[in-house]
PDB file of C-alpha atoms in Angstrom:
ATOM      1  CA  UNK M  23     143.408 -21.811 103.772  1.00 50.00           C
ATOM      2  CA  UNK M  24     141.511 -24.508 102.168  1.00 52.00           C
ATOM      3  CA  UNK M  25     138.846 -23.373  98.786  1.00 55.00           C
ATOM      4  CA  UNK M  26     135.483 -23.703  99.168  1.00 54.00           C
ATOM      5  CA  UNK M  27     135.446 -26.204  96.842  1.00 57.00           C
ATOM      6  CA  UNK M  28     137.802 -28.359  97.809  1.00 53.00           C
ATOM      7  CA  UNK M  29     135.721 -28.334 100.944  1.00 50.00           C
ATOM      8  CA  UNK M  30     132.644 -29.906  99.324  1.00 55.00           C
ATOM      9  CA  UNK M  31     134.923 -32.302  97.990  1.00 56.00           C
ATOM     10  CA  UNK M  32     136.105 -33.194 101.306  1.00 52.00           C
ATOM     11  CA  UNK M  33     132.594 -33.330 102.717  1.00 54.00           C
ATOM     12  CA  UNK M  34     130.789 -35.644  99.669  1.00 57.00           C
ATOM     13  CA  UNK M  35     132.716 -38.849 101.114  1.00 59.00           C
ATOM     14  CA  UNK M  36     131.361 -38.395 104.593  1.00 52.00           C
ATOM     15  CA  UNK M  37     127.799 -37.420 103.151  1.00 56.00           C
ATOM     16  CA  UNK M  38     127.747 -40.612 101.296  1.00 55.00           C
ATOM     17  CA  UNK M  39     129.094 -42.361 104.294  1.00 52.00           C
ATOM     18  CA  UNK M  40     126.526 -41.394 106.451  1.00 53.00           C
ATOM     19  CA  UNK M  41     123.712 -42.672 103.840  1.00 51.00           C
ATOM     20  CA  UNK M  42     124.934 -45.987 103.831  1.00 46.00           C
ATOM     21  CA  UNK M  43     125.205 -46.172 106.958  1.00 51.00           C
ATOM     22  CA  UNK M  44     121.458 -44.692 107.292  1.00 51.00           C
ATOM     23  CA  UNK M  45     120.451 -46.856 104.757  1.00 51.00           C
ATOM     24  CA  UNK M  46     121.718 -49.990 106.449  1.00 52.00           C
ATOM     25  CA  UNK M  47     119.842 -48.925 109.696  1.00 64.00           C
ATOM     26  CA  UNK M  48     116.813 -51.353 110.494  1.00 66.00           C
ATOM     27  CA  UNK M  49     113.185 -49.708 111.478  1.00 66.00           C
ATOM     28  CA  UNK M  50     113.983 -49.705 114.956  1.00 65.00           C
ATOM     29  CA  UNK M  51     117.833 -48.167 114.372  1.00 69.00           C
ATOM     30  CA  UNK M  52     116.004 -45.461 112.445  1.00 71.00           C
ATOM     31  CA  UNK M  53     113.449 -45.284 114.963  1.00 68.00           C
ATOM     32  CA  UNK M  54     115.689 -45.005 118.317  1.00 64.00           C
ATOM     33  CA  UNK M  55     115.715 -48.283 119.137  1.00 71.00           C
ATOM     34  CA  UNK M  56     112.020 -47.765 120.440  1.00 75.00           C
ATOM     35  CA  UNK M  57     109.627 -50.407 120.057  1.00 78.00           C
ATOM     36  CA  UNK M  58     106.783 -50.113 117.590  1.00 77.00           C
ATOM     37  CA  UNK M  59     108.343 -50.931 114.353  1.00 77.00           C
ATOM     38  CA  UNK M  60     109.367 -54.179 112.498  1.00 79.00           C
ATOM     39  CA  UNK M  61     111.256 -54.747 109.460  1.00 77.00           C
ATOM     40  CA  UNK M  62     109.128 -54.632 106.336  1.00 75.00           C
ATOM     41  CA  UNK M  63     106.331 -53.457 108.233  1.00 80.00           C
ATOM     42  CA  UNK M  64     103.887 -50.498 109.055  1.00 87.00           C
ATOM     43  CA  UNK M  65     104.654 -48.666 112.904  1.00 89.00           C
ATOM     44  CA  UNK M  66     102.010 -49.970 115.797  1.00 92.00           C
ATOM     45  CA  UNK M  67      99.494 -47.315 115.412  1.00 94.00           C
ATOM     46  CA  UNK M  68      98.884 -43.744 113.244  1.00 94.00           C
ATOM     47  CA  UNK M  69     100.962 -42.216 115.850  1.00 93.00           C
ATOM     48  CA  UNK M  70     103.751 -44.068 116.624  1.00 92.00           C
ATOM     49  CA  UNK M  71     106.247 -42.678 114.185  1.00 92.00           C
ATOM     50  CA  UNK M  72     105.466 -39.238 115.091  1.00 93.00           C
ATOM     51  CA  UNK M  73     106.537 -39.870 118.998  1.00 93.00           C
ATOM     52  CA  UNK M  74     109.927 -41.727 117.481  1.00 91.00           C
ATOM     53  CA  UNK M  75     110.415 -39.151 115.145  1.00 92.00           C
ATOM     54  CA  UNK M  76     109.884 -36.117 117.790  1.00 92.00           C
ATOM     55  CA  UNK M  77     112.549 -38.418 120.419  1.00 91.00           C
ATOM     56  CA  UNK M  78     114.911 -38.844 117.331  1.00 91.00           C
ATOM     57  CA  UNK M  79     115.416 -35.396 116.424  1.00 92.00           C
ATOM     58  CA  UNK M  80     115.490 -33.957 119.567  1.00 92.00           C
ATOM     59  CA  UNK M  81     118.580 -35.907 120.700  1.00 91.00           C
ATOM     60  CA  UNK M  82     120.509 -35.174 117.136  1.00 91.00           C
ATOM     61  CA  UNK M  83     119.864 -31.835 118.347  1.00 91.00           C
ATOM     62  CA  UNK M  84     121.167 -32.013 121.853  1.00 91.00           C
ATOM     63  CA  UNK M  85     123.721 -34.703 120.662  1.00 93.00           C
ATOM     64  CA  UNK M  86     125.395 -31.617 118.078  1.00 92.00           C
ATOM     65  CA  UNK M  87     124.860 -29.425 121.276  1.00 91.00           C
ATOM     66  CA  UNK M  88     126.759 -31.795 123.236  1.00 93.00           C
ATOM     67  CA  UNK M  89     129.967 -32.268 120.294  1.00 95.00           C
ATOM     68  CA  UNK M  90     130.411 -27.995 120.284  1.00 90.00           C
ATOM     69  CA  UNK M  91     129.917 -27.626 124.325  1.00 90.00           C
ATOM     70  CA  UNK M  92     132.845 -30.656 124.895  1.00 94.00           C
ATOM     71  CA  UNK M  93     134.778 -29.269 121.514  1.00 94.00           C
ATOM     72  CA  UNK M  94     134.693 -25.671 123.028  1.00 89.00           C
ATOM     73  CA  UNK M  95     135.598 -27.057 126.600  1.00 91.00           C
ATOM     74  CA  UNK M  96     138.345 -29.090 125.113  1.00 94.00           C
ATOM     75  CA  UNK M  97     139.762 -26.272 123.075  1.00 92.00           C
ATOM     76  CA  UNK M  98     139.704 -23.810 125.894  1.00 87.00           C
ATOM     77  CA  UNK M  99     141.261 -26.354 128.293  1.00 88.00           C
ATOM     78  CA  UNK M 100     144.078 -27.261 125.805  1.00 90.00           C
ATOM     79  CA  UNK M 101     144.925 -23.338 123.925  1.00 87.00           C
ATOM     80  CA  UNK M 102     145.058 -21.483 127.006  1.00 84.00           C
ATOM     81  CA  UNK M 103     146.716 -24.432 129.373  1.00 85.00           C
ATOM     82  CA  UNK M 104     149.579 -23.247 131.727  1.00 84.00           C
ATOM     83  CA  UNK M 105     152.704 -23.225 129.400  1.00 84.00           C
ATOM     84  CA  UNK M 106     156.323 -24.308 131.040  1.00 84.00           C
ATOM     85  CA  UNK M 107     157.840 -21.357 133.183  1.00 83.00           C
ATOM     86  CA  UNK M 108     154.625 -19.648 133.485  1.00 82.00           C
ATOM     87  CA  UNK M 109     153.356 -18.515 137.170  1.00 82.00           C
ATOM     88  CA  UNK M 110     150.165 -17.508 138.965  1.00 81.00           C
ATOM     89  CA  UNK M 111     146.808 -17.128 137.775  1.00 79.00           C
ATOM     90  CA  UNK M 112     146.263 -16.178 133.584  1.00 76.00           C
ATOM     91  CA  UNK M 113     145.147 -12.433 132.259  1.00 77.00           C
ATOM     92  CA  UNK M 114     141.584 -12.533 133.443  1.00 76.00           C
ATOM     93  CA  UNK M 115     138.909 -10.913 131.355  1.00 76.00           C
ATOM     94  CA  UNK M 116     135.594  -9.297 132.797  1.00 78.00           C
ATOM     95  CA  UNK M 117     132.697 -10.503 129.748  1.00 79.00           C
ATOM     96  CA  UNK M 118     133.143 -11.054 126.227  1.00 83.00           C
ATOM     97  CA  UNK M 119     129.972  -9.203 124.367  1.00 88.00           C
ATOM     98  CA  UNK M 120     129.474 -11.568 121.598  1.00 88.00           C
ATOM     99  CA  UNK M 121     130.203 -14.846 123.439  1.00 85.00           C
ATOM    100  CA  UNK M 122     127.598 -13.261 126.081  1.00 88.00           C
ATOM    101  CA  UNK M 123     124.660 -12.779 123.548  1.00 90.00           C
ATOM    102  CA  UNK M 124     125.374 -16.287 122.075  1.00 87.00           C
ATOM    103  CA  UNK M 125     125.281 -18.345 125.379  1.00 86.00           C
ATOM    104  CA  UNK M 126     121.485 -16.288 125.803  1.00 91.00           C
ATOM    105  CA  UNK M 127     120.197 -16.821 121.682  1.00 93.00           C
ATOM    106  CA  UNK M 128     121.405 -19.932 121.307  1.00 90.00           C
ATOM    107  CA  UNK M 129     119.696 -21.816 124.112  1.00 91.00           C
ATOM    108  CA  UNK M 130     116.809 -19.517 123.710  1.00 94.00           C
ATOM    109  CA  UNK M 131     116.476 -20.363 120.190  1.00 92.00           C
ATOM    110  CA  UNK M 132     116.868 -24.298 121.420  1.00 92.00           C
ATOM    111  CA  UNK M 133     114.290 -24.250 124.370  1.00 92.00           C
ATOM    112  CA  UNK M 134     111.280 -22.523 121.728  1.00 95.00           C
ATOM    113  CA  UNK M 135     112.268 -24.661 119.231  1.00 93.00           C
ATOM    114  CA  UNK M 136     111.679 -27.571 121.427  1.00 92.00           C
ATOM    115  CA  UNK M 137     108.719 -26.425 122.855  1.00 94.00           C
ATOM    116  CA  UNK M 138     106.833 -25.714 119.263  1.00 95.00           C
ATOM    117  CA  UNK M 139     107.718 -29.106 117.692  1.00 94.00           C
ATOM    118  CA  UNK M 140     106.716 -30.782 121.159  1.00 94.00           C
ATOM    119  CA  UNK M 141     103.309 -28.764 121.182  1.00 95.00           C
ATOM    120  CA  UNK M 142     102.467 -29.888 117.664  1.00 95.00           C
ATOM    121  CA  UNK M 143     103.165 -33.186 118.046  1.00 94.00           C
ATOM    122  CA  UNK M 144     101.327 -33.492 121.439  1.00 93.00           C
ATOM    123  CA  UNK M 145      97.920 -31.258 119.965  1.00 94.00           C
ATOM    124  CA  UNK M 146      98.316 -33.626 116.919  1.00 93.00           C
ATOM    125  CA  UNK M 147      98.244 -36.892 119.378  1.00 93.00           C
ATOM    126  CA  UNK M 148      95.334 -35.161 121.647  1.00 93.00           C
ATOM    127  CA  UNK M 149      93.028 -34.628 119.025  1.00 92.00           C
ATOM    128  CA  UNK M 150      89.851 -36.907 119.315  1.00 91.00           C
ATOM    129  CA  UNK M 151      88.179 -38.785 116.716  1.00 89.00           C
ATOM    130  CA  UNK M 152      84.146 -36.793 115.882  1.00 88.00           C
ATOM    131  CA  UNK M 153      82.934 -40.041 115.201  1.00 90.00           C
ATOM    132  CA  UNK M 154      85.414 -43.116 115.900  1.00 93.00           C
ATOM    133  CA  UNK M 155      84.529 -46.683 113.990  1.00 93.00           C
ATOM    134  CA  UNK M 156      84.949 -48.291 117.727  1.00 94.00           C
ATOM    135  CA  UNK M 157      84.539 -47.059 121.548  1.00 95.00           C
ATOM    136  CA  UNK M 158      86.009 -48.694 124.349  1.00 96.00           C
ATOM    137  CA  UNK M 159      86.256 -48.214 127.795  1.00 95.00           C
ATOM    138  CA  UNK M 160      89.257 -49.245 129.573  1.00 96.00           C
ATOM    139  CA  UNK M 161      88.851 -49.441 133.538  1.00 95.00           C
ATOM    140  CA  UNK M 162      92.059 -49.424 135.947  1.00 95.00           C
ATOM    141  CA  UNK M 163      91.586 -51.282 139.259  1.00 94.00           C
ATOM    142  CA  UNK M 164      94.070 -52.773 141.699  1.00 91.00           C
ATOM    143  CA  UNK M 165      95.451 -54.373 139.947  1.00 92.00           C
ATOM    144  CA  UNK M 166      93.785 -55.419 137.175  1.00 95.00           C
ATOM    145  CA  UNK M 167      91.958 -54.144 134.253  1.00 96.00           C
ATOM    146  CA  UNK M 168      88.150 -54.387 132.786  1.00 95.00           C
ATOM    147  CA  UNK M 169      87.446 -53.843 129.240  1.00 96.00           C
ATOM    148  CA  UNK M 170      84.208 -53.053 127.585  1.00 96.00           C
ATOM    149  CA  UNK M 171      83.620 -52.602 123.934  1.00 95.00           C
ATOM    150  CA  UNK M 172      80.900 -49.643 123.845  1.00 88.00           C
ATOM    151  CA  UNK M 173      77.258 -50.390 122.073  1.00 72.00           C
ATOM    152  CA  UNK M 174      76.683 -49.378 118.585  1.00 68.00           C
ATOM    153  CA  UNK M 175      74.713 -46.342 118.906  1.00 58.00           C
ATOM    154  CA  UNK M 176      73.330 -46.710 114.867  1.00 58.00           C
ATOM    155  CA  UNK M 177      71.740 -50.327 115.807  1.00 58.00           C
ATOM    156  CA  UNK M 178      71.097 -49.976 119.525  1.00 55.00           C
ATOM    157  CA  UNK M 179      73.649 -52.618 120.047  1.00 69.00           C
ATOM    158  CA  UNK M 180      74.497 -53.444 124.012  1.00 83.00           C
ATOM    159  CA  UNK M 181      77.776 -52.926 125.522  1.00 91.00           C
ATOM    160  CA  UNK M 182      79.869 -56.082 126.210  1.00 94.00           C
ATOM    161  CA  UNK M 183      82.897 -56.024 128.514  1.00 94.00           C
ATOM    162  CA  UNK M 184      85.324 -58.721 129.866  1.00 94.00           C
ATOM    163  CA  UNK M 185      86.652 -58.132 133.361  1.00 94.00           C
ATOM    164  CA  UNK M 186      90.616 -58.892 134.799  1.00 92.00           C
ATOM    165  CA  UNK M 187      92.004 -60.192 137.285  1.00 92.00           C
ATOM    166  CA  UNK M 188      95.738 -59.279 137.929  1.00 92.00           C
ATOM    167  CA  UNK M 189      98.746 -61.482 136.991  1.00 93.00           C
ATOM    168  CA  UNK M 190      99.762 -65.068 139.074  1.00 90.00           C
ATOM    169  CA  UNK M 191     103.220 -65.682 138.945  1.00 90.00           C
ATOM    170  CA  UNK M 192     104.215 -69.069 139.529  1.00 86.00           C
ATOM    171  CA  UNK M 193     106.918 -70.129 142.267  1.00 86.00           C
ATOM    172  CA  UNK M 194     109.264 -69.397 139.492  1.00 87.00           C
ATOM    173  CA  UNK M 195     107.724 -65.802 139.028  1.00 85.00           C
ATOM    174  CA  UNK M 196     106.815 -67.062 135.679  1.00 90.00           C
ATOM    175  CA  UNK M 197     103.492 -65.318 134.504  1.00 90.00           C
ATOM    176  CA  UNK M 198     100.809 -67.486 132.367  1.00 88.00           C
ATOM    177  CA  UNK M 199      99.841 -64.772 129.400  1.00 89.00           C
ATOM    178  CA  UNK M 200      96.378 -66.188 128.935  1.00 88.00           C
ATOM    179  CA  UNK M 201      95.259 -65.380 132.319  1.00 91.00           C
ATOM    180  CA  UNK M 202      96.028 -61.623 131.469  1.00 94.00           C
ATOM    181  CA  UNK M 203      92.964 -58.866 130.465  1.00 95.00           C
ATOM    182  CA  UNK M 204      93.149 -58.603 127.123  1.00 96.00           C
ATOM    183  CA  UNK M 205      92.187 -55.544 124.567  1.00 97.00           C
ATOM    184  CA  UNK M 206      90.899 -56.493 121.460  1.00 97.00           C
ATOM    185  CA  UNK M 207      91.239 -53.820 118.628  1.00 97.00           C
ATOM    186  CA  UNK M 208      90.139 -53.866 114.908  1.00 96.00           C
ATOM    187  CA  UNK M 209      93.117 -52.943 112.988  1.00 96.00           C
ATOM    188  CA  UNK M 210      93.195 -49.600 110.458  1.00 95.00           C
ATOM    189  CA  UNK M 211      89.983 -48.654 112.259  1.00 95.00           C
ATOM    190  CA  UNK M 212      89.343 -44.690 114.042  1.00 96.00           C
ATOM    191  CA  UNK M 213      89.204 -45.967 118.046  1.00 96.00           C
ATOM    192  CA  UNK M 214      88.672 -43.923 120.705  1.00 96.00           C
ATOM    193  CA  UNK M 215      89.951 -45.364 124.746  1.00 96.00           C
ATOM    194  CA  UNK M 216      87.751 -43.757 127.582  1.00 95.00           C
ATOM    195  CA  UNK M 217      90.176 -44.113 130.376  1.00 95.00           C
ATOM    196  CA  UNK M 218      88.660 -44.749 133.928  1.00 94.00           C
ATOM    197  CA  UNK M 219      89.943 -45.466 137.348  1.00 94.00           C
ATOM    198  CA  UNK M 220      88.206 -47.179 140.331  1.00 92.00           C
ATOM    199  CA  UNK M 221      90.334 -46.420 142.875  1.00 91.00           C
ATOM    200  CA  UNK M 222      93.508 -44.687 142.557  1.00 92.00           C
ATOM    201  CA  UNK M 223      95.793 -42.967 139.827  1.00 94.00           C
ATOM    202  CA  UNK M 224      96.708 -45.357 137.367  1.00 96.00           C
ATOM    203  CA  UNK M 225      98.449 -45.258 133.765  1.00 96.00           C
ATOM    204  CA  UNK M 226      97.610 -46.924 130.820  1.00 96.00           C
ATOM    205  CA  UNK M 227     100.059 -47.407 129.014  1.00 96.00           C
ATOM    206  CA  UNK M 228     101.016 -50.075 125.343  1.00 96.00           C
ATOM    207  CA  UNK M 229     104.441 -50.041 125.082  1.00 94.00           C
ATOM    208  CA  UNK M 230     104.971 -50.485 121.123  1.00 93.00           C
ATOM    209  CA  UNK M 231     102.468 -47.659 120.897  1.00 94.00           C
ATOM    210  CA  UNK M 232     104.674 -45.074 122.149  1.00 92.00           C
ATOM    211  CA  UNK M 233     102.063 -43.220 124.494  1.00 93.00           C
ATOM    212  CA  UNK M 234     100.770 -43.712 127.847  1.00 93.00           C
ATOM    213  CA  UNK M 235      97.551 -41.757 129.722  1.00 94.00           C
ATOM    214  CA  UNK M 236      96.858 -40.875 133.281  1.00 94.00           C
ATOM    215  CA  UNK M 237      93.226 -42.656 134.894  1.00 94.00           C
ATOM    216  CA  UNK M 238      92.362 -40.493 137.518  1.00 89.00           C
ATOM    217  CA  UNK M 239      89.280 -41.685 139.782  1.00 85.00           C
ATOM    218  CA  UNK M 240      86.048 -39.318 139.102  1.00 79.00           C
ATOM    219  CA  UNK M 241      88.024 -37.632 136.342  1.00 83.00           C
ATOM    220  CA  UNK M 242      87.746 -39.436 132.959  1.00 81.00           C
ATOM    221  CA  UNK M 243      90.491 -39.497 130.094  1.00 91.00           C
ATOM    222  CA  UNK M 244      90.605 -40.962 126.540  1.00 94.00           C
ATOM    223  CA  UNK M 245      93.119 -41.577 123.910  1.00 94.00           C
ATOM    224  CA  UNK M 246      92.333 -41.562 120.253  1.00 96.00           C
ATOM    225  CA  UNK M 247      94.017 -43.926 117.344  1.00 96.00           C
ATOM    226  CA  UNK M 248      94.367 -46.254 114.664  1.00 96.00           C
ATOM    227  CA  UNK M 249      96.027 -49.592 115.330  1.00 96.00           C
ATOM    228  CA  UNK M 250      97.599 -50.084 112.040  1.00 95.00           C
ATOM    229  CA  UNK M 251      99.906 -53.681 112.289  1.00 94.00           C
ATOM    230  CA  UNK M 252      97.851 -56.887 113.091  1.00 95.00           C
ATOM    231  CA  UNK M 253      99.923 -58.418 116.293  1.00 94.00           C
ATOM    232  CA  UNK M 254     100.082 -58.488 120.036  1.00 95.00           C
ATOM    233  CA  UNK M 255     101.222 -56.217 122.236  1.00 95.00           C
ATOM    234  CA  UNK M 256     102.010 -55.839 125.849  1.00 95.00           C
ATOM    235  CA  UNK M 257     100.408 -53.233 128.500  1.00 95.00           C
ATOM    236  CA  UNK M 258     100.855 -52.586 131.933  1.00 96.00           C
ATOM    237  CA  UNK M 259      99.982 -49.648 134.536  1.00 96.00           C
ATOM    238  CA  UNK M 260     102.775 -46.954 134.317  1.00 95.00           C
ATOM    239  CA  UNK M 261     101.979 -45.356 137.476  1.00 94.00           C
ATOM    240  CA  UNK M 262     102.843 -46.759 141.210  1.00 94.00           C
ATOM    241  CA  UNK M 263      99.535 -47.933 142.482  1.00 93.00           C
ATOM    242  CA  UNK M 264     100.026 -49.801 145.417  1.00 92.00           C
ATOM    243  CA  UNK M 265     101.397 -53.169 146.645  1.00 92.00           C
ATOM    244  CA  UNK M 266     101.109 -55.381 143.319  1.00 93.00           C
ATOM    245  CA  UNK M 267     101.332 -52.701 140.935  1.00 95.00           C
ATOM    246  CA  UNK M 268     104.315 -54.703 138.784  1.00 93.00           C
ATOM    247  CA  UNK M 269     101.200 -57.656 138.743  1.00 94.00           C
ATOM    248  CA  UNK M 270      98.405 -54.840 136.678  1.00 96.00           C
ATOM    249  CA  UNK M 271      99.255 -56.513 133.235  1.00 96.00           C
ATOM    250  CA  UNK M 272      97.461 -56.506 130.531  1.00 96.00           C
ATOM    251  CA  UNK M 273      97.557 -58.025 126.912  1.00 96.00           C
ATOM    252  CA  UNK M 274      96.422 -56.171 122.875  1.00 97.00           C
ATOM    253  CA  UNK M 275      95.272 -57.815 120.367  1.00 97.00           C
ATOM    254  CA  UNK M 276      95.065 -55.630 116.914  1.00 97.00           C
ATOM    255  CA  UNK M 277      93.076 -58.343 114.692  1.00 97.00           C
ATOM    256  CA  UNK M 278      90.786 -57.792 111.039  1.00 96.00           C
ATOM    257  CA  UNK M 279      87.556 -56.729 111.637  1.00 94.00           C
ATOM    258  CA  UNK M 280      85.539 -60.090 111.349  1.00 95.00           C
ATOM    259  CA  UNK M 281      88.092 -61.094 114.170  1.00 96.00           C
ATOM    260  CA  UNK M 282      87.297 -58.347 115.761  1.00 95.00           C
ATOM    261  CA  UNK M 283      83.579 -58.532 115.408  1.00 94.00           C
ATOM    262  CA  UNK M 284      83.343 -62.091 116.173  1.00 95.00           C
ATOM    263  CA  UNK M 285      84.582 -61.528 119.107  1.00 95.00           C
ATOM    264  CA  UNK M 286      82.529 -59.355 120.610  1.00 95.00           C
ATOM    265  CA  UNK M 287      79.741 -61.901 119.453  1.00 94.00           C
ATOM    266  CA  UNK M 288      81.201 -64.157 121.601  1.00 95.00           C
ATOM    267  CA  UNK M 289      81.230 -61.632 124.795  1.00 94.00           C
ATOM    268  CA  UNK M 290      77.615 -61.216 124.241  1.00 93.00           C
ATOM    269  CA  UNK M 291      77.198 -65.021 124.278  1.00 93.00           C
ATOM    270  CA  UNK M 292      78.215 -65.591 127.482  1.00 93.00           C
ATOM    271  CA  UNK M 293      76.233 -62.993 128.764  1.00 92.00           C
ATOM    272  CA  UNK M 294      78.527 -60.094 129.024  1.00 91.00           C
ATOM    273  CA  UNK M 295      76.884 -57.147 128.229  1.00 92.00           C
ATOM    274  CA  UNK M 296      75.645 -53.698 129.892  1.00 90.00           C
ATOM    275  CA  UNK M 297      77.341 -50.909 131.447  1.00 89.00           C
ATOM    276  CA  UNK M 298      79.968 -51.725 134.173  1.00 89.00           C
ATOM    277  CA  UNK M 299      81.804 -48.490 134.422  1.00 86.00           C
ATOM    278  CA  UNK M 300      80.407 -47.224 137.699  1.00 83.00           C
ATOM    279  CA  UNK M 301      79.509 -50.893 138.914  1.00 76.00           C
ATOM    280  CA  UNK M 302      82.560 -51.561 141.085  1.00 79.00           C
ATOM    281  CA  UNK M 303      84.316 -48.291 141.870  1.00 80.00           C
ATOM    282  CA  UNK M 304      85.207 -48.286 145.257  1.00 77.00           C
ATOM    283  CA  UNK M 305      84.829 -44.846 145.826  1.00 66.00           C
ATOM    284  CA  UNK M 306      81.475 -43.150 145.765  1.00 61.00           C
ATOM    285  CA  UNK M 307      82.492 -39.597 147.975  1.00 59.00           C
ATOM    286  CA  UNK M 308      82.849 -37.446 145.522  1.00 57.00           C
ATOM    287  CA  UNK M 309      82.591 -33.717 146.164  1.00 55.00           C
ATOM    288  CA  UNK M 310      78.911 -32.564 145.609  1.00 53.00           C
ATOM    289  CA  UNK M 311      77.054 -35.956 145.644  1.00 52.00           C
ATOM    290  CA  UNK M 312      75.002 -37.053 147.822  1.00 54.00           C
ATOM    291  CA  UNK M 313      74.697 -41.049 149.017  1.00 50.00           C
ATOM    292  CA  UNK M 314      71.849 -42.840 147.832  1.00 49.00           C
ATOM    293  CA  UNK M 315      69.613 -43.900 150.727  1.00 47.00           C
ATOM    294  CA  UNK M 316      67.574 -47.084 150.536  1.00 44.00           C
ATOM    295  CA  UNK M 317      64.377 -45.086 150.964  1.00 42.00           C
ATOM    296  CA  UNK M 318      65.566 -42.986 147.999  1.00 41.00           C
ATOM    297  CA  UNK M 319      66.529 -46.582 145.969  1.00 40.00           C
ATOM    298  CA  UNK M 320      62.943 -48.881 147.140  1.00 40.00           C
ATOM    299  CA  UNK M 321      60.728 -45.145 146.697  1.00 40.00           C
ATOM    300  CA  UNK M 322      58.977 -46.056 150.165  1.00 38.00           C
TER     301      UNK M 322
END
């Protein structure tokens, strides 16, 4: 029977295996090979490394829970095997007690676990800005994607928006990136997303961000943030909304705040500005309105 200390002897090579090998690791090793990081650099957004680090852990935990199930398996398959000369069926036993009450704690203990770190993380992600720096409103439509920056309430300041039409592959299926929407965000800034539909449910979803939302039509959502790596990301609708649903594309563009401002200078420009969130939805039944008549709009 081995000491106890020559035990922790045994086990100090393999812990200082395992930090090289951590410490080799890249941002997106560390990370789960999920997009959002680069080397030498901050994660997409205030939340990204939160999601990773929830997806990380919880498959080190089911990945250990996975070793002892096959390890247990194994052993039982290979200790209690049908030895040479033996016949019929092995001594059968009706319950063991403790093995009993360990198959019900442990996975008990597993599931709340689970639950509480996913709850936190998720009520952490929820939580909405009091008073964000910037307000947008993104608007799903098939399939495509309209984008207004909300008005400065302090200054009286107009909304300005930009509206999308969907992606046009070539004959090659090749997709020209400048036609896409794009999202313009100020970088290390508070921003809220008010998530709209027009039509149908769609998703919005930035894949280095780690998160994506349900748009629901009458039924508003929002997502708040802070973009915190200057770059450009890809988006697309997560949710199947009809026949060109792989075509609802969209670009991000995280840029300083003079970018960001100037651009939105040059929306208002061109004459972009107002509200268009109710402008083109297609649907106008909702339960417990009433259609406007054009008596009711000329007030003859």
């Amino acid at each position: 029977m081995p000491s106890k200390r020559s035990l922790r002897w045994a086990a100090l090579p393999v812990g200082v295996a395992a930090a090289l090998a951590l410490a080799g690791c890249s941002p997106t090793e560390l990370n789960g090979f999920l997009p959002g990081f680069v080397e030498g650099g901050p994660a997409a957004t205030n939340q990204t490394e939160r999601v990773s680090s929830l997806w990380v852990n919880s498959w080190i935990v089911l990945l250990a829970v996975g070793i002892i199930t096959w390890g247990l398996m194994a052993w039982a398959a290979i200790a209690y095997r049908r030895r040479k000369g033996q016949t019929g069926l092995p001594v059968q036993m009706r319950y063991n007690m403790p093995i009993e009450i360990f198959y019900t704690i442990v996975p008990l203990f597993l599931v709340l676990g689970m639950f509480f770190f996913t709850a936190r993380d998720q009520t952490a992600i929820e939580a909405k800005w009091d008073d964000p720096d910037v307000e947008i409103t993104a608007i799903a439509k098939q399939w495509a994607w309209d984008f207004q920056y909300d008005g400065d309430k302090d200054d009286n300041s107009d909304a300005v928006w930009t509206m999308g039409i969907q992606a046009q592959p070539d004959k090659d299926g090749n997709i020209d990136q400048a036609q896409l929407p794009t999202l313009v965000l100020p970088v290390d800034k508070k921003v809220t997303i008010n998530l709209q539909s027009r039509d149908v449910i769609h998703s919005f979803w930035i894949i280095d961000f780690l998160y994506k939302k349900d748009m629901y039509i009458g039924k508003d959502n929002s997502w708040s943030f802070i973009p915190t790596r200057e770059g450009e990301y890809a988006g697309k609708c997560a949710e199947l909304c009809g026949e060109y649903h792989s075509m609802m594309l969209f670009n991000v563009k995280v840029v300083s705040e003079d970018d960001y401002e100037a651009y939105l200078q040059t929306l208002d420009e061109k004459g972009n500005t107002g509200d268009i969130t109710d402008a083109y939805d297609r649907l106008s039944n909702f339960p417990g309105t009433t259609p406007t008549t054009d008596t009711e709009e000329g007030g003859e």
